[in-house]
Amino acid sequence: MRQLSDADLAKLLDKDIFHQISEAADSLGLECYVVGGYVRDLFLERPSNDIDVVVVGSGIKVATRLKEMLGQKAYLSVFRNFGTAQVKYRHQEVEFVGARRESYSHDSRKPHVEDGTLEDDQNRRDFTINAMAVCLNRERFGELVDPFDGIADLEDGIIRTPLDPDITFSDDPLRMLRCVRFATQLRFYIEDETFEALERNAERIKIISGERVEEELNKIMLTDQPSRGFVDLQRCGLLKLILPELTALDIVETRNGRAHKNNFYHTLEVVDNLCRAQKEKLVELDEKLAQLPKDSEEAAECRAEIDRIHEHKLWLRWATLLHDIGKAKTKRWDNALGWTFHNHNYMGAKMVPTIFRRIKLPMDSKMKYVQKLVDLHMRPIAIADEEVTDSAVRRLVSDADDDVDDLMMLCEADITSKNRAKKERFLENFRLVREKIADLQEKDFKRLLQPVIDGNEIMEMFHLKPSREVGTLKQTLKDAVLDNKVPNEREPLMQLLMKKAKEMGLC
């Protein structure tokens, strides 16, 4: 964190947009301040493009005047019901709001709003580090107003509410998730009194919509170390209300002196491993891209891979968080084997849609992607635990399809054994699996592994509708191709198909 005087702040704000806001406010005789995250990030030296401005008076009037000054290249949006306005200019967005005081009823997070002073507006802010304001008026340009000593909390790495945390969280329970999210993003610690208020008010989260919960959880998931956030959510009691399936993993049972590992903390370790792997892969690809000719085919492939990782980044993390979610329901004691979790991948995959639906995650291809990886995550581990055979790898590539690389990344992150020799053996076998996958992909595995006789042709040949019989015949052909028992050619596959259909009494 950098140390900044008012003069330093004035220099950092010495940009056209801030001087134009200053001129607009002064021309109307109104006080205005840049507030919140933009100010916080100036001290933390973090990039921030979104600017929030509080006006003691009408924020809409200042926004309208600014739009007039900037001309046709600026775009003004006014939200009169909320007393706010937004100006978009070039690559920047400026949100204007009038200073206000708020009061809440117990059954809603929607406040009753009245015009207020700057002090009132800072009192309603969620955390001290977000309650700082810097004056933009010409005579006081760059002057910091920090009534709750947010600077000290930034220096100490603390999340703390400006006023009584019980009131802050009870009034707007979403602030509890924001508290954990900021602590995770900034690697700060939640001050003791504030954390205790999280525990006392956790039940209030029930009045928050699933969409708002989803938004905060996704922001936690996209941090460098999501485990910090999920540990805090578990400790304060919020997680059991949001993701009870995950808290169910936070238990260790012992029988006959044999205990299983804590699958909650194992899961968080796997998530953090995955996040590091994603980051390292992107760094590796960026370095590779920088050395390639811009218009080369290899550069295009590299950019496509970078885009694919970014596209799947959040959803691969969700798949990793949920990969062992079925273990609580499948845990059994076996006198010979000890604790077992047979078919936890299958059970977990069945649970994914329910979880996505409850917290308003998208019920589309993203959910299907997460479900598929949860279902398949044991397959590479089973392959790597034995001899890596061509047949097993063919099946894996066929079932995982375009997501096989993501699946391998999840499974490599899942190796958390403290036994170094065992861990190295698994990772070496995973390397062999990846080599065989690359060989298959180089040979165009889709063409080689998808039988040339498809389900539509099977239904037409035997006058069948979509049914179990069709699935059985398709699987027979697929197994034969994957196991390399017959070449993927029409004549030998047709012979096999007719033989199987005869056995089933279809011809």
Short mmCIF file of C-alpha atoms in Angstrom, two decimals:
data_model
loop_
_atom_site.label_atom_id
_atom_site.label_comp_id
_atom_site.label_asym_id
_atom_site.label_seq_id
_atom_site.Cartn_x
_atom_site.Cartn_y
_atom_site.Cartn_z
CA MET A 1 0.00 0.00 0.00
CA ARG A 2 1.27 3.45 -0.89
CA GLN A 3 1.28 6.47 1.43
CA LEU A 4 -0.57 9.39 -0.15
CA SER A 5 -0.96 12.98 0.96
CA ASP A 6 -3.75 15.24 -0.29
CA ALA A 7 -1.25 16.67 -2.78
CA ASP A 8 -0.44 13.13 -3.98
CA LEU A 9 -4.15 12.38 -4.39
CA ALA A 10 -4.58 15.58 -6.39
CA LYS A 11 -1.82 14.44 -8.75
CA LEU A 12 -3.36 10.98 -9.15
CA LEU A 13 -6.70 12.61 -9.94
CA ASP A 14 -5.09 15.04 -12.39
CA LYS A 15 -7.05 13.63 -15.30
CA ASP A 16 -9.42 15.36 -17.65
CA ILE A 17 -12.46 13.46 -16.41
CA PHE A 18 -11.98 14.54 -12.78
CA HIS A 19 -11.36 18.17 -13.69
CA GLN A 20 -14.46 18.11 -15.88
CA ILE A 21 -16.55 16.67 -13.03
CA SER A 22 -15.08 19.37 -10.78
CA GLU A 23 -16.04 22.09 -13.24
CA ALA A 24 -19.56 20.70 -13.64
CA ALA A 25 -20.13 20.58 -9.87
CA ASP A 26 -18.60 24.04 -9.23
CA SER A 27 -20.76 25.58 -11.95
CA LEU A 28 -23.82 24.36 -10.00
CA GLY A 29 -22.41 25.31 -6.60
CA LEU A 30 -22.49 21.70 -5.36
CA GLU A 31 -19.97 19.70 -3.34
CA CYS A 32 -18.84 16.48 -5.00
CA TYR A 33 -16.51 13.65 -4.01
CA VAL A 34 -15.06 10.53 -5.62
CA VAL A 35 -15.80 7.73 -3.15
CA GLY A 36 -15.66 4.02 -2.43
CA GLY A 37 -13.66 1.47 -4.37
CA TYR A 38 -11.91 3.96 -6.63
CA VAL A 39 -10.38 5.75 -3.63
CA ARG A 40 -9.50 2.47 -1.89
CA ASP A 41 -7.77 1.19 -5.01
CA LEU A 42 -5.69 4.36 -5.37
CA PHE A 43 -4.02 3.48 -2.07
CA LEU A 44 -3.76 -0.22 -2.91
CA GLU A 45 -2.34 0.54 -6.37
CA ARG A 46 -5.00 -1.57 -8.04
CA PRO A 47 -6.46 -0.66 -11.45
CA SER A 48 -10.01 0.70 -11.39
CA ASN A 49 -12.04 2.15 -14.24
CA ASP A 50 -15.42 2.56 -12.53
CA ILE A 51 -15.75 5.91 -10.77
CA ASP A 52 -18.39 6.58 -8.11
CA VAL A 53 -19.16 10.22 -7.33
CA VAL A 54 -21.29 11.49 -4.42
CA VAL A 55 -22.84 14.92 -4.76
CA VAL A 56 -24.18 16.83 -1.77
CA GLY A 57 -27.33 17.71 -3.65
CA SER A 58 -28.50 16.33 -7.00
CA GLY A 59 -26.17 13.84 -8.60
CA ILE A 60 -28.41 13.84 -11.67
CA LYS A 61 -27.86 17.58 -12.18
CA VAL A 62 -24.06 17.22 -12.10
CA ALA A 63 -24.18 14.23 -14.46
CA THR A 64 -26.40 16.18 -16.87
CA ARG A 65 -24.05 19.19 -16.80
CA LEU A 66 -21.04 16.90 -17.38
CA LYS A 67 -22.76 15.34 -20.41
CA GLU A 68 -23.37 18.83 -21.84
CA MET A 69 -19.68 19.67 -21.39
CA LEU A 70 -18.42 16.43 -22.96
CA GLY A 71 -20.70 16.61 -25.98
CA GLN A 72 -21.93 13.84 -28.25
CA LYS A 73 -19.16 11.37 -27.39
CA ALA A 74 -20.59 11.03 -23.89
CA TYR A 75 -23.68 8.97 -23.05
CA LEU A 76 -25.99 9.84 -20.17
CA SER A 77 -28.37 7.41 -18.42
CA VAL A 78 -30.67 8.73 -15.70
CA PHE A 79 -32.42 6.57 -13.09
CA ARG A 80 -34.76 9.02 -11.37
CA ASN A 81 -36.42 6.41 -9.15
CA PHE A 82 -33.03 5.81 -7.54
CA GLY A 83 -31.72 9.36 -7.77
CA THR A 84 -28.70 8.20 -9.77
CA ALA A 85 -27.16 8.81 -13.17
CA GLN A 86 -24.37 7.34 -15.24
CA VAL A 87 -22.08 8.99 -17.76
CA LYS A 88 -20.10 6.81 -20.17
CA TYR A 89 -17.23 8.57 -21.86
CA ARG A 90 -14.56 6.81 -23.88
CA HIS A 91 -13.44 3.85 -21.71
CA GLN A 92 -14.74 5.19 -18.41
CA GLU A 93 -18.01 4.99 -16.53
CA VAL A 94 -18.92 7.54 -13.87
CA GLU A 95 -21.82 6.85 -11.50
CA PHE A 96 -23.39 9.88 -9.80
CA VAL A 97 -25.60 9.77 -6.73
CA GLY A 98 -26.80 12.36 -4.29
CA ALA A 99 -25.57 12.07 -0.70
CA ARG A 100 -28.23 10.28 1.31
CA ARG A 101 -29.19 8.74 4.58
CA GLU A 102 -30.90 5.35 4.73
CA SER A 103 -33.21 3.46 7.09
CA TYR A 104 -34.34 -0.16 6.78
CA SER A 105 -37.26 -2.38 7.77
CA HIS A 106 -36.47 -5.82 9.16
CA ASP A 107 -37.97 -7.85 6.30
CA SER A 108 -36.26 -6.11 3.39
CA ARG A 109 -32.84 -4.90 2.29
CA LYS A 110 -34.45 -2.04 0.32
CA PRO A 111 -33.83 1.14 2.30
CA HIS A 112 -35.99 4.20 2.86
CA VAL A 113 -33.83 6.96 1.38
CA GLU A 114 -33.63 10.66 2.23
CA ASP A 115 -31.31 13.43 1.11
CA GLY A 116 -28.35 13.72 3.43
CA THR A 117 -24.91 15.12 4.05
CA LEU A 118 -21.53 13.65 3.11
CA GLU A 119 -21.32 12.39 6.70
CA ASP A 120 -24.67 10.61 6.33
CA ASP A 121 -23.48 9.02 3.11
CA GLN A 122 -20.23 7.79 4.62
CA ASN A 123 -22.13 6.40 7.61
CA ARG A 124 -24.18 4.15 5.31
CA ARG A 125 -21.11 2.64 3.60
CA ASP A 126 -20.43 -1.05 4.17
CA PHE A 127 -16.79 -1.00 5.30
CA THR A 128 -14.31 1.61 6.50
CA ILE A 129 -12.03 1.00 3.52
CA ASN A 130 -14.96 1.84 1.22
CA ALA A 131 -16.08 4.91 3.18
CA MET A 132 -13.22 7.23 2.20
CA ALA A 133 -13.97 10.20 -0.05
CA VAL A 134 -11.76 12.64 -1.96
CA CYS A 135 -13.11 16.10 -2.76
CA LEU A 136 -13.24 17.08 -6.44
CA ASN A 137 -14.26 20.73 -6.03
CA ARG A 138 -11.56 23.09 -7.26
CA GLU A 139 -10.80 24.77 -3.92
CA ARG A 140 -10.39 21.42 -2.07
CA PHE A 141 -9.34 19.19 -4.99
CA GLY A 142 -7.59 16.07 -3.65
CA GLU A 143 -8.60 16.53 0.01
CA LEU A 144 -9.23 13.17 1.72
CA VAL A 145 -12.23 12.81 4.04
CA ASP A 146 -11.73 9.65 6.14
CA PRO A 147 -13.93 9.77 9.28
CA PHE A 148 -13.55 6.05 10.15
CA ASP A 149 -9.79 5.77 9.67
CA GLY A 150 -10.08 3.54 6.62
CA ILE A 151 -6.44 4.33 5.82
CA ALA A 152 -5.33 2.58 9.01
CA ASP A 153 -7.48 -0.45 8.18
CA LEU A 154 -5.93 -0.59 4.70
CA GLU A 155 -2.47 -0.54 6.28
CA ASP A 156 -3.41 -3.27 8.77
CA GLY A 157 -5.28 -5.39 6.22
CA ILE A 158 -8.57 -5.33 8.14
CA ILE A 159 -12.22 -5.45 7.06
CA ARG A 160 -14.37 -3.52 9.54
CA THR A 161 -17.76 -1.79 9.40
CA PRO A 162 -17.97 2.00 9.97
CA LEU A 163 -20.78 1.70 12.53
CA ASP A 164 -22.28 -1.13 14.62
CA PRO A 165 -21.73 -4.29 12.51
CA ASP A 166 -24.96 -5.88 13.77
CA ILE A 167 -26.93 -2.96 12.36
CA THR A 168 -24.86 -2.89 9.16
CA PHE A 169 -25.45 -6.58 8.44
CA SER A 170 -29.04 -6.76 9.65
CA ASP A 171 -30.01 -3.76 7.51
CA ASP A 172 -28.50 -5.24 4.34
CA PRO A 173 -27.49 -8.91 4.75
CA LEU A 174 -25.77 -8.91 1.36
CA ARG A 175 -23.00 -6.99 3.10
CA MET A 176 -22.08 -10.19 4.94
CA LEU A 177 -21.14 -11.87 1.66
CA ARG A 178 -19.40 -8.69 0.50
CA CYS A 179 -17.42 -8.72 3.76
CA VAL A 180 -16.09 -12.22 3.04
CA ARG A 181 -15.56 -11.40 -0.62
CA PHE A 182 -13.46 -8.28 0.08
CA ALA A 183 -11.42 -10.18 2.68
CA THR A 184 -10.75 -12.87 0.06
CA GLN A 185 -9.98 -10.53 -2.84
CA LEU A 186 -7.68 -8.27 -0.82
CA ARG A 187 -6.24 -11.03 1.43
CA PHE A 188 -7.41 -9.04 4.45
CA TYR A 189 -8.69 -10.33 7.79
CA ILE A 190 -12.14 -9.67 9.16
CA GLU A 191 -11.94 -7.74 12.44
CA ASP A 192 -13.14 -9.81 15.44
CA GLU A 193 -16.22 -7.75 16.33
CA THR A 194 -17.26 -7.67 12.68
CA PHE A 195 -16.79 -11.44 12.35
CA GLU A 196 -18.84 -12.10 15.47
CA ALA A 197 -21.64 -10.02 13.94
CA LEU A 198 -21.47 -12.25 10.84
CA GLU A 199 -22.13 -15.24 13.08
CA ARG A 200 -25.01 -13.55 14.88
CA ASN A 201 -26.71 -12.35 11.69
CA ALA A 202 -26.05 -15.29 9.35
CA GLU A 203 -29.74 -16.31 9.20
CA ARG A 204 -30.58 -12.91 7.68
CA ILE A 205 -28.97 -14.06 4.42
CA LYS A 206 -32.24 -15.90 3.69
CA ILE A 207 -33.87 -12.66 2.51
CA ILE A 208 -31.21 -12.16 -0.19
CA SER A 209 -32.05 -13.30 -3.72
CA GLY A 210 -30.17 -16.20 -5.25
CA GLU A 211 -28.92 -13.93 -8.03
CA ARG A 212 -27.10 -11.66 -5.56
CA VAL A 213 -25.66 -14.66 -3.71
CA GLU A 214 -24.44 -16.10 -7.03
CA GLU A 215 -22.74 -12.83 -7.93
CA GLU A 216 -20.75 -12.69 -4.69
CA LEU A 217 -19.84 -16.40 -4.76
CA ASN A 218 -18.57 -16.07 -8.32
CA LYS A 219 -16.36 -13.14 -7.29
CA ILE A 220 -14.93 -15.26 -4.47
CA MET A 221 -14.38 -18.13 -6.90
CA LEU A 222 -12.42 -15.87 -9.26
CA THR A 223 -9.90 -14.80 -6.62
CA ASP A 224 -6.39 -16.25 -6.48
CA GLN A 225 -7.19 -18.24 -3.32
CA PRO A 226 -10.93 -19.00 -3.00
CA SER A 227 -10.35 -21.25 0.02
CA ARG A 228 -9.95 -18.15 2.23
CA GLY A 229 -13.50 -17.11 1.45
CA PHE A 230 -15.05 -20.54 1.87
CA VAL A 231 -13.30 -21.08 5.21
CA ASP A 232 -14.69 -17.74 6.47
CA LEU A 233 -18.16 -18.61 5.14
CA GLN A 234 -17.99 -21.95 6.95
CA ARG A 235 -16.70 -20.48 10.21
CA CYS A 236 -19.39 -17.80 10.45
CA GLY A 237 -22.29 -20.12 9.53
CA LEU A 238 -23.20 -18.60 6.16
CA LEU A 239 -22.05 -21.57 4.08
CA LYS A 240 -24.49 -24.04 5.62
CA LEU A 241 -27.32 -21.74 4.55
CA ILE A 242 -25.99 -21.29 0.99
CA LEU A 243 -24.21 -24.56 0.16
CA PRO A 244 -25.15 -27.13 2.84
CA GLU A 245 -23.85 -29.90 0.57
CA LEU A 246 -20.34 -28.46 0.96
CA THR A 247 -20.53 -28.06 4.75
CA ALA A 248 -21.64 -31.71 4.97
CA LEU A 249 -18.09 -32.62 3.93
CA ASP A 250 -16.60 -30.88 6.98
CA ILE A 251 -16.56 -33.94 9.20
CA VAL A 252 -14.08 -36.69 10.04
CA GLU A 253 -15.30 -40.03 11.35
CA THR A 254 -13.14 -42.69 12.98
CA ARG A 255 -13.95 -46.38 13.26
CA ASN A 256 -11.64 -49.13 14.48
CA GLY A 257 -8.90 -46.53 14.66
CA ARG A 258 -9.25 -45.62 10.96
CA ALA A 259 -10.31 -42.14 9.94
CA HIS A 260 -11.01 -40.66 6.52
CA LYS A 261 -9.69 -37.24 5.52
CA ASN A 262 -11.71 -34.05 5.95
CA ASN A 263 -13.20 -33.75 2.48
CA PHE A 264 -14.17 -30.11 2.97
CA TYR A 265 -10.60 -28.94 3.47
CA HIS A 266 -9.36 -31.39 0.84
CA THR A 267 -11.78 -29.83 -1.64
CA LEU A 268 -10.56 -26.31 -0.86
CA GLU A 269 -6.95 -27.43 -1.31
CA VAL A 270 -7.86 -28.86 -4.71
CA VAL A 271 -9.59 -25.60 -5.70
CA ASP A 272 -6.52 -23.56 -4.77
CA ASN A 273 -4.29 -26.00 -6.68
CA LEU A 274 -6.51 -25.60 -9.73
CA CYS A 275 -6.38 -21.80 -9.49
CA ARG A 276 -2.59 -21.87 -9.43
CA ALA A 277 -2.51 -24.24 -12.38
CA GLN A 278 -4.80 -21.97 -14.42
CA LYS A 279 -2.66 -18.95 -13.63
CA GLU A 280 0.58 -20.76 -14.50
CA LYS A 281 -0.90 -22.05 -17.77
CA LEU A 282 -1.99 -18.55 -18.81
CA VAL A 283 1.46 -17.13 -17.99
CA GLU A 284 3.07 -19.94 -20.01
CA LEU A 285 0.79 -19.27 -23.00
CA ASP A 286 1.30 -15.50 -22.83
CA GLU A 287 5.07 -15.98 -22.86
CA LYS A 288 4.80 -18.41 -25.77
CA LEU A 289 2.53 -16.04 -27.71
CA ALA A 290 4.95 -13.15 -27.25
CA GLN A 291 7.64 -15.15 -29.08
CA LEU A 292 5.48 -16.20 -32.04
CA PRO A 293 4.90 -14.29 -35.29
CA LYS A 294 1.56 -12.50 -34.86
CA ASP A 295 -0.05 -13.86 -38.02
CA SER A 296 1.19 -17.43 -37.68
CA GLU A 297 -1.13 -20.40 -37.35
CA GLU A 298 0.59 -21.36 -34.10
CA ALA A 299 -0.11 -17.89 -32.66
CA ALA A 300 -3.79 -18.22 -33.61
CA GLU A 301 -3.94 -21.59 -31.86
CA CYS A 302 -2.25 -20.11 -28.79
CA ARG A 303 -4.76 -17.22 -28.64
CA ALA A 304 -7.63 -19.69 -29.04
CA GLU A 305 -6.31 -21.73 -26.09
CA ILE A 306 -6.00 -18.57 -23.95
CA ASP A 307 -9.58 -17.63 -24.84
CA ARG A 308 -10.79 -21.13 -24.01
CA ILE A 309 -9.14 -21.06 -20.57
CA HIS A 310 -10.71 -17.69 -19.78
CA GLU A 311 -14.10 -18.89 -21.01
CA HIS A 312 -14.00 -21.98 -18.78
CA LYS A 313 -12.08 -20.40 -15.90
CA LEU A 314 -15.01 -19.86 -13.53
CA TRP A 315 -16.86 -23.06 -14.45
CA LEU A 316 -13.81 -25.29 -14.09
CA ARG A 317 -13.45 -23.84 -10.59
CA TRP A 318 -17.08 -24.67 -9.84
CA ALA A 319 -16.53 -28.21 -11.11
CA THR A 320 -13.52 -28.47 -8.82
CA LEU A 321 -15.44 -27.14 -5.81
CA LEU A 322 -18.20 -29.68 -6.42
CA HIS A 323 -16.09 -32.63 -7.56
CA ASP A 324 -16.42 -34.52 -4.24
CA ILE A 325 -19.84 -33.16 -3.29
CA GLY A 326 -21.34 -36.68 -3.42
CA LYS A 327 -19.02 -38.09 -0.76
CA ALA A 328 -21.25 -37.26 2.22
CA LYS A 329 -24.10 -39.30 0.73
CA THR A 330 -21.98 -42.25 -0.41
CA LYS A 331 -19.74 -42.67 2.64
CA ARG A 332 -19.79 -46.24 3.95
CA TRP A 333 -17.71 -48.35 6.34
CA ASP A 334 -16.35 -51.64 4.98
CA ASN A 335 -14.64 -53.95 7.45
CA ALA A 336 -12.13 -55.02 4.82
CA LEU A 337 -11.57 -51.73 3.01
CA GLY A 338 -12.27 -49.14 5.68
CA TRP A 339 -14.11 -45.96 4.63
CA THR A 340 -15.39 -46.01 1.06
CA PHE A 341 -17.11 -43.45 -1.20
CA HIS A 342 -18.17 -45.68 -4.09
CA ASN A 343 -19.86 -43.85 -6.99
CA HIS A 344 -19.51 -40.46 -5.30
CA ASN A 345 -18.77 -38.98 -8.72
CA TYR A 346 -22.11 -40.26 -10.07
CA MET A 347 -23.98 -39.03 -7.00
CA GLY A 348 -22.21 -35.66 -7.18
CA ALA A 349 -23.16 -35.22 -10.84
CA LYS A 350 -26.81 -35.84 -9.92
CA MET A 351 -26.59 -33.13 -7.23
CA VAL A 352 -25.14 -30.43 -9.51
CA PRO A 353 -28.43 -29.28 -11.12
CA THR A 354 -30.10 -28.86 -7.72
CA ILE A 355 -27.22 -26.73 -6.45
CA PHE A 356 -27.11 -24.62 -9.61
CA ARG A 357 -30.86 -24.07 -9.53
CA ARG A 358 -30.90 -23.01 -5.86
CA ILE A 359 -28.18 -20.38 -6.11
CA LYS A 360 -29.28 -19.23 -9.56
CA LEU A 361 -26.25 -20.40 -11.48
CA PRO A 362 -27.00 -20.85 -15.19
CA MET A 363 -28.95 -24.00 -16.07
CA ASP A 364 -27.42 -24.24 -19.53
CA SER A 365 -24.29 -25.66 -21.13
CA LYS A 366 -22.21 -24.33 -18.22
CA MET A 367 -24.12 -26.51 -15.77
CA LYS A 368 -23.77 -29.50 -18.13
CA TYR A 369 -20.02 -28.84 -18.33
CA VAL A 370 -19.68 -28.83 -14.53
CA GLN A 371 -21.86 -31.93 -14.24
CA LYS A 372 -19.77 -33.79 -16.82
CA LEU A 373 -16.46 -33.02 -15.11
CA VAL A 374 -17.83 -34.03 -11.70
CA ASP A 375 -19.03 -37.31 -13.19
CA LEU A 376 -15.76 -38.04 -15.02
CA HIS A 377 -13.22 -36.84 -12.45
CA MET A 378 -12.42 -40.36 -11.18
CA ARG A 379 -11.66 -41.75 -14.63
CA PRO A 380 -8.15 -40.29 -15.16
CA ILE A 381 -7.27 -41.18 -11.57
CA ALA A 382 -8.33 -44.80 -12.15
CA ILE A 383 -6.27 -44.88 -15.35
CA ALA A 384 -3.23 -43.35 -13.66
CA ASP A 385 -3.46 -45.76 -10.74
CA GLU A 386 -2.88 -48.69 -13.09
CA GLU A 387 -1.12 -49.27 -16.40
CA VAL A 388 -2.02 -46.50 -18.82
CA THR A 389 -3.66 -48.43 -21.67
CA ASP A 390 -4.60 -47.10 -25.09
CA SER A 391 -8.13 -48.45 -24.73
CA ALA A 392 -8.79 -46.60 -21.45
CA VAL A 393 -7.43 -43.36 -22.85
CA ARG A 394 -9.57 -43.70 -25.99
CA ARG A 395 -12.67 -44.05 -23.83
CA LEU A 396 -11.68 -41.04 -21.74
CA VAL A 397 -11.10 -38.86 -24.80
CA SER A 398 -14.37 -39.98 -26.34
CA ASP A 399 -16.42 -39.22 -23.22
CA ALA A 400 -14.70 -35.96 -22.19
CA ASP A 401 -14.49 -34.72 -25.79
CA ASP A 402 -13.33 -31.08 -26.00
CA ASP A 403 -13.14 -30.79 -22.20
CA VAL A 404 -10.52 -33.49 -21.68
CA ASP A 405 -7.75 -30.96 -20.97
CA ASP A 406 -9.86 -29.27 -18.29
CA LEU A 407 -10.65 -32.66 -16.78
CA MET A 408 -6.95 -33.50 -16.61
CA MET A 409 -6.20 -30.16 -14.95
CA LEU A 410 -8.86 -30.87 -12.29
CA CYS A 411 -7.51 -34.36 -11.66
CA GLU A 412 -3.91 -33.17 -11.37
CA ALA A 413 -5.07 -30.60 -8.80
CA ASP A 414 -6.85 -33.41 -6.94
CA ILE A 415 -3.59 -35.15 -6.06
CA THR A 416 -3.07 -33.81 -2.53
CA SER A 417 -1.42 -36.85 -0.96
CA LYS A 418 1.25 -36.07 1.63
CA ASN A 419 3.03 -39.24 0.47
CA ARG A 420 5.57 -37.72 -1.92
CA ALA A 421 6.35 -40.96 -3.77
CA LYS A 422 2.64 -41.68 -4.34
CA LYS A 423 2.02 -38.13 -5.53
CA GLU A 424 4.94 -38.24 -7.98
CA ARG A 425 3.77 -41.62 -9.31
CA PHE A 426 0.29 -40.27 -10.02
CA LEU A 427 1.59 -37.11 -11.66
CA GLU A 428 4.00 -39.12 -13.83
CA ASN A 429 1.15 -41.38 -14.92
CA PHE A 430 -0.99 -38.32 -15.65
CA ARG A 431 1.84 -37.10 -17.86
CA LEU A 432 1.65 -40.39 -19.77
CA VAL A 433 -2.13 -40.02 -20.06
CA ARG A 434 -1.67 -36.53 -21.48
CA GLU A 435 0.88 -37.82 -24.01
CA LYS A 436 -1.53 -40.51 -25.22
CA ILE A 437 -4.34 -37.93 -25.41
CA ALA A 438 -2.12 -35.67 -27.52
CA ASP A 439 -1.29 -38.59 -29.83
CA LEU A 440 -4.98 -39.37 -30.30
CA GLN A 441 -5.85 -35.73 -30.92
CA GLU A 442 -3.08 -35.50 -33.49
CA LYS A 443 -4.67 -38.41 -35.32
CA ASP A 444 -8.08 -36.73 -35.33
CA PHE A 445 -9.66 -38.86 -32.60
CA LYS A 446 -13.23 -37.74 -33.39
CA ARG A 447 -12.98 -39.26 -36.84
CA LEU A 448 -11.28 -42.39 -35.53
CA LEU A 449 -13.35 -42.98 -32.39
CA GLN A 450 -16.90 -42.09 -33.37
CA PRO A 451 -18.41 -45.12 -35.13
CA VAL A 452 -19.30 -44.42 -38.76
CA ILE A 453 -22.76 -45.93 -38.13
CA ASP A 454 -24.76 -43.58 -35.93
CA GLY A 455 -27.98 -43.85 -33.92
CA ASN A 456 -30.20 -42.42 -36.64
CA GLU A 457 -29.09 -45.07 -39.09
CA ILE A 458 -29.60 -47.81 -36.49
CA MET A 459 -33.19 -46.64 -35.83
CA GLU A 460 -33.92 -46.55 -39.55
CA MET A 461 -32.45 -50.03 -40.16
CA PHE A 462 -34.42 -51.76 -37.40
CA HIS A 463 -37.51 -49.49 -37.44
CA LEU A 464 -36.89 -48.38 -33.86
CA LYS A 465 -37.70 -45.20 -31.98
CA PRO A 466 -35.21 -43.72 -29.45
CA SER A 467 -34.97 -46.49 -26.87
CA ARG A 468 -32.73 -48.64 -24.69
CA GLU A 469 -32.23 -51.04 -27.61
CA VAL A 470 -30.79 -48.25 -29.76
CA GLY A 471 -28.47 -47.23 -26.93
CA THR A 472 -27.27 -50.82 -26.50
CA LEU A 473 -26.49 -51.18 -30.21
CA LYS A 474 -24.67 -47.82 -30.31
CA GLN A 475 -22.62 -48.73 -27.23
CA THR A 476 -21.67 -52.09 -28.77
CA LEU A 477 -20.20 -50.34 -31.81
CA LYS A 478 -18.54 -47.67 -29.69
CA ASP A 479 -16.93 -50.21 -27.34
CA ALA A 480 -15.60 -52.19 -30.28
CA VAL A 481 -13.99 -49.10 -31.80
CA LEU A 482 -12.57 -47.82 -28.52
CA ASP A 483 -11.13 -51.22 -27.64
CA ASN A 484 -9.67 -51.45 -31.14
CA LYS A 485 -11.44 -54.78 -31.74
CA VAL A 486 -12.60 -53.73 -35.19
CA PRO A 487 -11.51 -50.89 -37.50
CA ASN A 488 -13.87 -47.91 -37.67
CA GLU A 489 -15.09 -48.93 -41.11
CA ARG A 490 -18.59 -49.56 -42.34
CA GLU A 491 -18.37 -53.23 -43.35
CA PRO A 492 -16.88 -54.72 -40.14
CA LEU A 493 -19.10 -52.53 -38.00
CA MET A 494 -22.17 -53.58 -39.95
CA GLN A 495 -21.30 -57.24 -39.37
CA LEU A 496 -20.95 -56.60 -35.63
CA LEU A 497 -24.19 -54.63 -35.57
CA MET A 498 -26.20 -57.37 -37.27
CA LYS A 499 -24.74 -60.00 -34.93
CA LYS A 500 -25.71 -57.99 -31.84
CA ALA A 501 -29.16 -57.17 -33.23
CA LYS A 502 -29.76 -60.89 -33.86
CA GLU A 503 -28.78 -61.70 -30.26
CA MET A 504 -31.33 -59.11 -29.11
CA GLY A 505 -34.06 -60.58 -31.32
CA LEU A 506 -34.31 -57.51 -33.52
CA CYS A 507 -33.79 -59.38 -36.79
#
